[in-house]
PDB file of C-alpha atoms in Angstrom:
ATOM      1  CA  MET N  26     103.016 105.841 116.774  1.00 82.00           C
ATOM      2  CA  VAL N  27     102.880 108.942 119.155  1.00 88.00           C
ATOM      3  CA  PHE N  28     102.466 108.216 122.850  1.00 87.00           C
ATOM      4  CA  SER N  29     101.723 110.512 125.849  1.00 84.00           C
ATOM      5  CA  THR N  30     104.255 110.576 128.759  1.00 84.00           C
ATOM      6  CA  ARG N  31     101.874 113.133 130.743  1.00 85.00           C
ATOM      7  CA  ASP N  32     101.266 110.832 133.312  1.00 83.00           C
ATOM      8  CA  LEU N  33     105.006 110.075 134.277  1.00 82.00           C
ATOM      9  CA  GLY N  34     105.464 113.686 134.930  1.00 79.00           C
ATOM     10  CA  ARG N  35     109.319 114.458 135.145  1.00 79.00           C
ATOM     11  CA  SER N  36     109.687 112.656 138.407  1.00 79.00           C
ATOM     12  CA  PRO N  37     112.766 110.142 137.907  1.00 85.00           C
ATOM     13  CA  GLY N  38     111.581 106.670 138.820  1.00 83.00           C
ATOM     14  CA  SER N  39     108.007 106.891 137.825  1.00 88.00           C
ATOM     15  CA  MET N  40     106.974 104.041 135.372  1.00 91.00           C
ATOM     16  CA  GLU N  41     104.029 103.165 132.944  1.00 91.00           C
ATOM     17  CA  ILE N  42     103.504  99.874 131.147  1.00 91.00           C
ATOM     18  CA  LEU N  43     102.174 100.360 127.574  1.00 90.00           C
ATOM     19  CA  ASN N  44     100.604  96.834 126.341  1.00 93.00           C
ATOM     20  CA  GLU N  45      98.957  97.826 123.079  1.00 90.00           C
ATOM     21  CA  GLN N  46      97.904  96.549 119.466  1.00 93.00           C
ATOM     22  CA  VAL N  47      98.393  99.177 116.867  1.00 90.00           C
ATOM     23  CA  PRO N  48      98.375  99.188 113.130  1.00 90.00           C
ATOM     24  CA  ALA N  49     101.949  98.856 111.548  1.00 87.00           C
ATOM     25  CA  PRO N  50     103.203 101.810 109.696  1.00 84.00           C
ATOM     26  CA  ALA N  51     103.888 101.268 106.055  1.00 81.00           C
ATOM     27  CA  ASP N  52     107.144 101.029 104.350  1.00 83.00           C
ATOM     28  CA  VAL N  53     109.230  99.408 107.099  1.00 86.00           C
ATOM     29  CA  GLY N  54     111.519  96.914 105.413  1.00 86.00           C
ATOM     30  CA  ASN N  55     113.345  96.535 102.186  1.00 84.00           C
ATOM     31  CA  ALA N  56     112.317  95.823  98.616  1.00 84.00           C
ATOM     32  CA  LEU N  57     111.806  91.928  99.395  1.00 88.00           C
ATOM     33  CA  ILE N  58     110.673  91.923 102.828  1.00 93.00           C
ATOM     34  CA  GLY N  59     109.466  93.986 105.583  1.00 92.00           C
ATOM     35  CA  ILE N  60     106.466  94.503 107.930  1.00 90.00           C
ATOM     36  CA  ARG N  61     103.120  94.305 106.209  1.00 83.00           C
ATOM     37  CA  GLY N  62     101.533  97.946 106.435  1.00 81.00           C
ATOM     38  CA  GLY N  63      98.466  98.182 108.600  1.00 82.00           C
ATOM     39  CA  SER N  64      99.056  94.616 109.967  1.00 88.00           C
ATOM     40  CA  GLU N  65      98.704  94.175 113.731  1.00 90.00           C
ATOM     41  CA  LEU N  66     101.813  95.396 115.976  1.00 91.00           C
ATOM     42  CA  ASP N  67     102.063  94.127 119.510  1.00 94.00           C
ATOM     43  CA  LEU N  68     103.810  96.677 121.800  1.00 94.00           C
ATOM     44  CA  ASP N  69     104.755  95.584 124.964  1.00 95.00           C
ATOM     45  CA  LEU N  70     106.637  98.668 126.500  1.00 94.00           C
ATOM     46  CA  ARG N  71     107.939 100.125 129.769  1.00 94.00           C
ATOM     47  CA  LEU N  72     108.103 104.141 129.953  1.00 93.00           C
ATOM     48  CA  GLU N  73     110.442 105.123 132.736  1.00 93.00           C
ATOM     49  CA  ALA N  74     111.111 108.426 133.581  1.00 90.00           C
ATOM     50  CA  VAL N  75     114.806 109.274 134.170  1.00 90.00           C
ATOM     51  CA  HIS N  76     116.712 112.378 135.031  1.00 87.00           C
ATOM     52  CA  GLU N  77     117.313 113.294 131.134  1.00 87.00           C
ATOM     53  CA  GLY N  78     114.179 112.046 129.658  1.00 90.00           C
ATOM     54  CA  ILE N  79     112.029 109.060 129.281  1.00 90.00           C
ATOM     55  CA  LEU N  80     113.656 105.628 128.939  1.00 93.00           C
ATOM     56  CA  VAL N  81     111.447 103.394 126.601  1.00 94.00           C
ATOM     57  CA  SER N  82     112.315  99.513 126.933  1.00 95.00           C
ATOM     58  CA  GLY N  83     110.534  96.380 125.760  1.00 95.00           C
ATOM     59  CA  THR N  84     109.618  94.623 122.635  1.00 95.00           C
ATOM     60  CA  ALA N  85     107.532  94.985 119.580  1.00 93.00           C
ATOM     61  CA  THR N  86     106.123  91.889 117.756  1.00 93.00           C
ATOM     62  CA  ALA N  87     104.959  92.384 114.050  1.00 92.00           C
ATOM     63  CA  GLN N  88     104.589  89.956 111.174  1.00 92.00           C
ATOM     64  CA  ILE N  89     107.188  89.965 108.573  1.00 93.00           C
ATOM     65  CA  ALA N  90     106.148  89.326 105.113  1.00 93.00           C
ATOM     66  CA  GLY N  91     108.088  89.201 101.763  1.00 94.00           C
ATOM     67  CA  GLU N  92     109.247  87.162  98.970  1.00 95.00           C
ATOM     68  CA  CYS N  93     112.388  84.567  98.570  1.00 95.00           C
ATOM     69  CA  GLY N  94     115.369  86.365  96.915  1.00 93.00           C
ATOM     70  CA  ARG N  95     115.942  83.012  95.108  1.00 93.00           C
ATOM     71  CA  CYS N  96     112.426  81.218  94.082  1.00 94.00           C
ATOM     72  CA  LEU N  97     110.128  84.300  94.735  1.00 93.00           C
ATOM     73  CA  ASP N  98     107.902  82.284  96.962  1.00 95.00           C
ATOM     74  CA  SER N  99     106.185  84.359  99.848  1.00 95.00           C
ATOM     75  CA  ILE N 100     107.806  84.240 103.321  1.00 95.00           C
ATOM     76  CA  GLU N 101     105.772  84.913 106.596  1.00 93.00           C
ATOM     77  CA  TYR N 102     107.027  85.002 110.165  1.00 92.00           C
ATOM     78  CA  ASP N 103     106.659  86.783 113.216  1.00 92.00           C
ATOM     79  CA  TYR N 104     109.404  88.819 114.516  1.00 92.00           C
ATOM     80  CA  GLU N 105     110.011  90.504 118.074  1.00 94.00           C
ATOM     81  CA  ALA N 106     112.271  93.422 117.909  1.00 92.00           C
ATOM     82  CA  ASP N 107     113.796  94.648 121.149  1.00 93.00           C
ATOM     83  CA  ILE N 108     113.570  98.013 121.954  1.00 92.00           C
ATOM     84  CA  GLN N 109     115.577 100.230 124.198  1.00 93.00           C
ATOM     85  CA  GLU N 110     115.992 103.889 123.605  1.00 93.00           C
ATOM     86  CA  LEU N 111     116.224 107.177 125.910  1.00 92.00           C
ATOM     87  CA  PHE N 112     114.009 110.207 124.553  1.00 91.00           C
ATOM     88  CA  TYR N 113     115.477 113.207 125.755  1.00 92.00           C
ATOM     89  CA  TYR N 114     113.750 116.072 127.438  1.00 86.00           C
ATOM     90  CA  GLU N 115     113.835 119.271 124.926  1.00 79.00           C
ATOM     91  CA  GLU N 116     115.897 121.191 127.384  1.00 69.00           C
ATOM     92  CA  SER N 117     118.159 118.517 128.521  1.00 60.00           C
ATOM     93  CA  GLU N 118     121.841 119.355 127.790  1.00 60.00           C
ATOM     94  CA  GLU N 119     122.849 115.625 128.457  1.00 55.00           C
ATOM     95  CA  PHE N 120     122.704 114.541 124.914  1.00 50.00           C
ATOM     96  CA  GLU N 121     125.558 113.224 122.674  1.00 54.00           C
ATOM     97  CA  ASP N 122     127.393 115.697 120.304  1.00 55.00           C
ATOM     98  CA  ASP N 123     127.844 112.989 117.860  1.00 51.00           C
ATOM     99  CA  ASP N 124     125.957 113.429 114.539  1.00 55.00           C
ATOM    100  CA  ASP N 125     125.997 109.759 113.839  1.00 50.00           C
ATOM    101  CA  VAL N 126     124.004 108.851 116.869  1.00 59.00           C
ATOM    102  CA  ASP N 127     120.218 108.919 116.386  1.00 73.00           C
ATOM    103  CA  GLN N 128     118.758 110.887 119.172  1.00 85.00           C
ATOM    104  CA  TYR N 129     115.103 111.021 119.948  1.00 88.00           C
ATOM    105  CA  TRP N 130     113.239 113.789 121.948  1.00 89.00           C
ATOM    106  CA  VAL N 131     110.261 114.227 124.249  1.00 88.00           C
ATOM    107  CA  ILE N 132     108.391 117.063 122.361  1.00 87.00           C
ATOM    108  CA  GLY N 133     105.762 118.537 124.732  1.00 85.00           C
ATOM    109  CA  ASP N 134     104.869 115.170 126.611  1.00 87.00           C
ATOM    110  CA  LEU N 135     104.784 113.158 123.324  1.00 89.00           C
ATOM    111  CA  ILE N 136     107.291 110.818 122.269  1.00 91.00           C
ATOM    112  CA  ASP N 137     107.210 109.043 118.558  1.00 92.00           C
ATOM    113  CA  ILE N 138     108.446 105.425 118.630  1.00 90.00           C
ATOM    114  CA  ASP N 139     107.906 105.102 114.840  1.00 90.00           C
ATOM    115  CA  PRO N 140     111.676 105.774 114.158  1.00 91.00           C
ATOM    116  CA  VAL N 141     112.820 103.630 117.125  1.00 92.00           C
ATOM    117  CA  LEU N 142     110.682 100.715 115.641  1.00 90.00           C
ATOM    118  CA  ARG N 143     111.868 101.002 112.085  1.00 89.00           C
ATOM    119  CA  SER N 144     115.703 101.105 113.326  1.00 89.00           C
ATOM    120  CA  ALA N 145     115.151  97.954 115.361  1.00 89.00           C
ATOM    121  CA  VAL N 146     113.316  96.019 112.415  1.00 88.00           C
ATOM    122  CA  VAL N 147     114.973  97.061 109.405  1.00 87.00           C
ATOM    123  CA  THR N 148     118.451  96.488 110.796  1.00 87.00           C
ATOM    124  CA  ALA N 149     117.365  92.693 111.742  1.00 89.00           C
ATOM    125  CA  LEU N 150     115.696  92.043 108.328  1.00 90.00           C
ATOM    126  CA  PRO N 151     118.055  89.703 105.924  1.00 90.00           C
ATOM    127  CA  PHE N 152     119.205  91.519 102.974  1.00 88.00           C
ATOM    128  CA  GLN N 153     118.698  88.572 100.767  1.00 90.00           C
ATOM    129  CA  PRO N 154     115.623  86.594 102.438  1.00 94.00           C
ATOM    130  CA  VAL N 155     115.291  82.851 101.452  1.00 94.00           C
ATOM    131  CA  CYS N 156     112.451  80.530 102.217  1.00 94.00           C
ATOM    132  CA  ARG N 157     114.918  77.835 103.251  1.00 93.00           C
ATOM    133  CA  GLU N 158     118.741  77.661 103.591  1.00 93.00           C
ATOM    134  CA  ASP N 159     118.959  75.134 100.762  1.00 95.00           C
ATOM    135  CA  CYS N 160     116.543  77.063  98.274  1.00 95.00           C
ATOM    136  CA  LEU N 161     117.682  76.259  94.810  1.00 94.00           C
ATOM    137  CA  GLY N 162     115.949  79.278  93.222  1.00 94.00           C
ATOM    138  CA  LEU N 163     114.759  79.520  89.639  1.00 94.00           C
ATOM    139  CA  CYS N 164     116.301  78.263  86.414  1.00 91.00           C
ATOM    140  CA  ASN N 165     117.984  81.232  84.689  1.00 87.00           C
ATOM    141  CA  GLU N 166     116.939  79.926  81.170  1.00 86.00           C
ATOM    142  CA  CYS N 167     113.197  79.035  81.554  1.00 90.00           C
ATOM    143  CA  GLY N 168     112.122  80.502  85.045  1.00 90.00           C
ATOM    144  CA  ILE N 169     111.011  76.962  86.542  1.00 93.00           C
ATOM    145  CA  ASN N 170     111.255  76.698  90.278  1.00 93.00           C
ATOM    146  CA  LEU N 171     114.112  74.131  90.853  1.00 93.00           C
ATOM    147  CA  ASN N 172     112.988  73.276  94.448  1.00 93.00           C
ATOM    148  CA  GLU N 173     109.890  71.573  92.598  1.00 93.00           C
ATOM    149  CA  ASP N 174     112.337  69.757  89.917  1.00 92.00           C
ATOM    150  CA  PRO N 175     115.635  69.631  91.349  1.00 91.00           C
ATOM    151  CA  GLU N 176     116.949  67.487  88.070  1.00 92.00           C
ATOM    152  CA  HIS N 177     115.993  70.294  85.798  1.00 90.00           C
ATOM    153  CA  HIS N 178     118.711  71.428  83.452  1.00 85.00           C
ATOM    154  CA  HIS N 179     119.371  72.747  79.736  1.00 84.00           C
ATOM    155  CA  GLU N 180     122.164  71.790  77.409  1.00 79.00           C
ATOM    156  CA  ILE N 181     123.673  75.009  76.794  1.00 71.00           C
ATOM    157  CA  LEU N 182     126.446  75.387  74.292  1.00 71.00           C
ATOM    158  CA  ASP N 183     128.648  78.217  74.305  1.00 75.00           C
ATOM    159  CA  PRO N 184     127.782  80.350  71.086  1.00 76.00           C
ATOM    160  CA  ARG N 185     131.432  80.385  70.506  1.00 79.00           C
ATOM    161  CA  TRP N 186     131.420  76.499  69.893  1.00 75.00           C
ATOM    162  CA  ALA N 187     128.226  76.366  68.014  1.00 73.00           C
ATOM    163  CA  ALA N 188     129.849  76.069  64.439  1.00 76.00           C
ATOM    164  CA  LEU N 189     132.113  73.188  65.995  1.00 76.00           C
ATOM    165  CA  ALA N 190     128.924  71.335  67.194  1.00 73.00           C
ATOM    166  CA  GLN N 191     127.185  71.728  63.878  1.00 77.00           C
ATOM    167  CA  LEU N 192     130.348  70.360  62.230  1.00 81.00           C
ATOM    168  CA  SER N 193     130.310  67.507  64.751  1.00 75.00           C
ATOM    169  CA  ASP N 194     126.519  66.878  63.865  1.00 75.00           C
ATOM    170  CA  SER N 195     127.289  66.842  59.996  1.00 80.00           C
ATOM    171  CA  VAL N 196     130.070  64.420  60.556  1.00 80.00           C
ATOM    172  CA  ALA N 197     128.104  62.115  62.620  1.00 76.00           C
ATOM    173  CA  GLU N 198     125.330  62.057  59.951  1.00 79.00           C
ATOM    174  CA  ASP N 199     127.766  61.462  57.141  1.00 77.00           C
ATOM    175  CA  ALA N 200     128.977  58.371  59.177  1.00 74.00           C
ATOM    176  CA  ALA N 201     125.943  57.165  59.690  1.00 72.00           C
ATOM    177  CA  THR N 202     124.949  57.364  56.175  1.00 75.00           C
ATOM    178  CA  ASN N 203     128.002  55.889  54.821  1.00 70.00           C
ATOM    179  CA  LYS N 204     127.415  52.731  57.233  1.00 65.00           C
ATOM    180  CA  THR N 205     123.924  52.400  55.970  1.00 59.00           C
ATOM    181  CA  SER N 206     125.149  52.465  52.412  1.00 58.00           C
ATOM    182  CA  ASP N 207     128.069  50.152  53.305  1.00 57.00           C
ATOM    183  CA  LYS N 208     125.679  47.628  54.603  1.00 57.00           C
ATOM    184  CA  ARG N 209     123.495  47.744  51.381  1.00 55.00           C
ATOM    185  CA  GLU N 210     126.619  47.315  49.189  1.00 58.00           C
ATOM    186  CA  GLU N 211     127.519  44.047  51.208  1.00 58.00           C
ATOM    187  CA  LYS N 212     124.295  42.499  50.381  1.00 54.00           C
TER     188      LYS N 212
END
């Protein structure tokens, strides 16, 4: 997403409004959620020439798509990312010397807002997206969606107690057999 700033010149105070719909770049997001590559991206930006470079401010609206981290149902919603970034002129000496701060440059008369957009969107995405706050997720035994059957459960016996459970079952069977034979003897 490269845009020309030629019409602004290098006159501080000159401004240009940019309202465009462009295809969204691919791979903006994480493994579960992000911008769907190629989907429509609405840019409403103001490009303003300042002494150090070009100040870009405004919003980018994109459709976010992914899946719930608990139940794997699909999630879709529109997200409006706020953008405000200064693109420094190549010969500018006003930039920060901090390596941890991202710095963007006007190359010739062009600015690339792709990294700014990625930064604004990716940092706002949830690490573990959910379709709703009270999502119950999937059964860890059989994979059924617990939102559709909240009463679903399995009788899970700790394998360390399995021998005791078998012993208990055999004692119960013996007791039932003894009661039946006692009743027959009484008759």
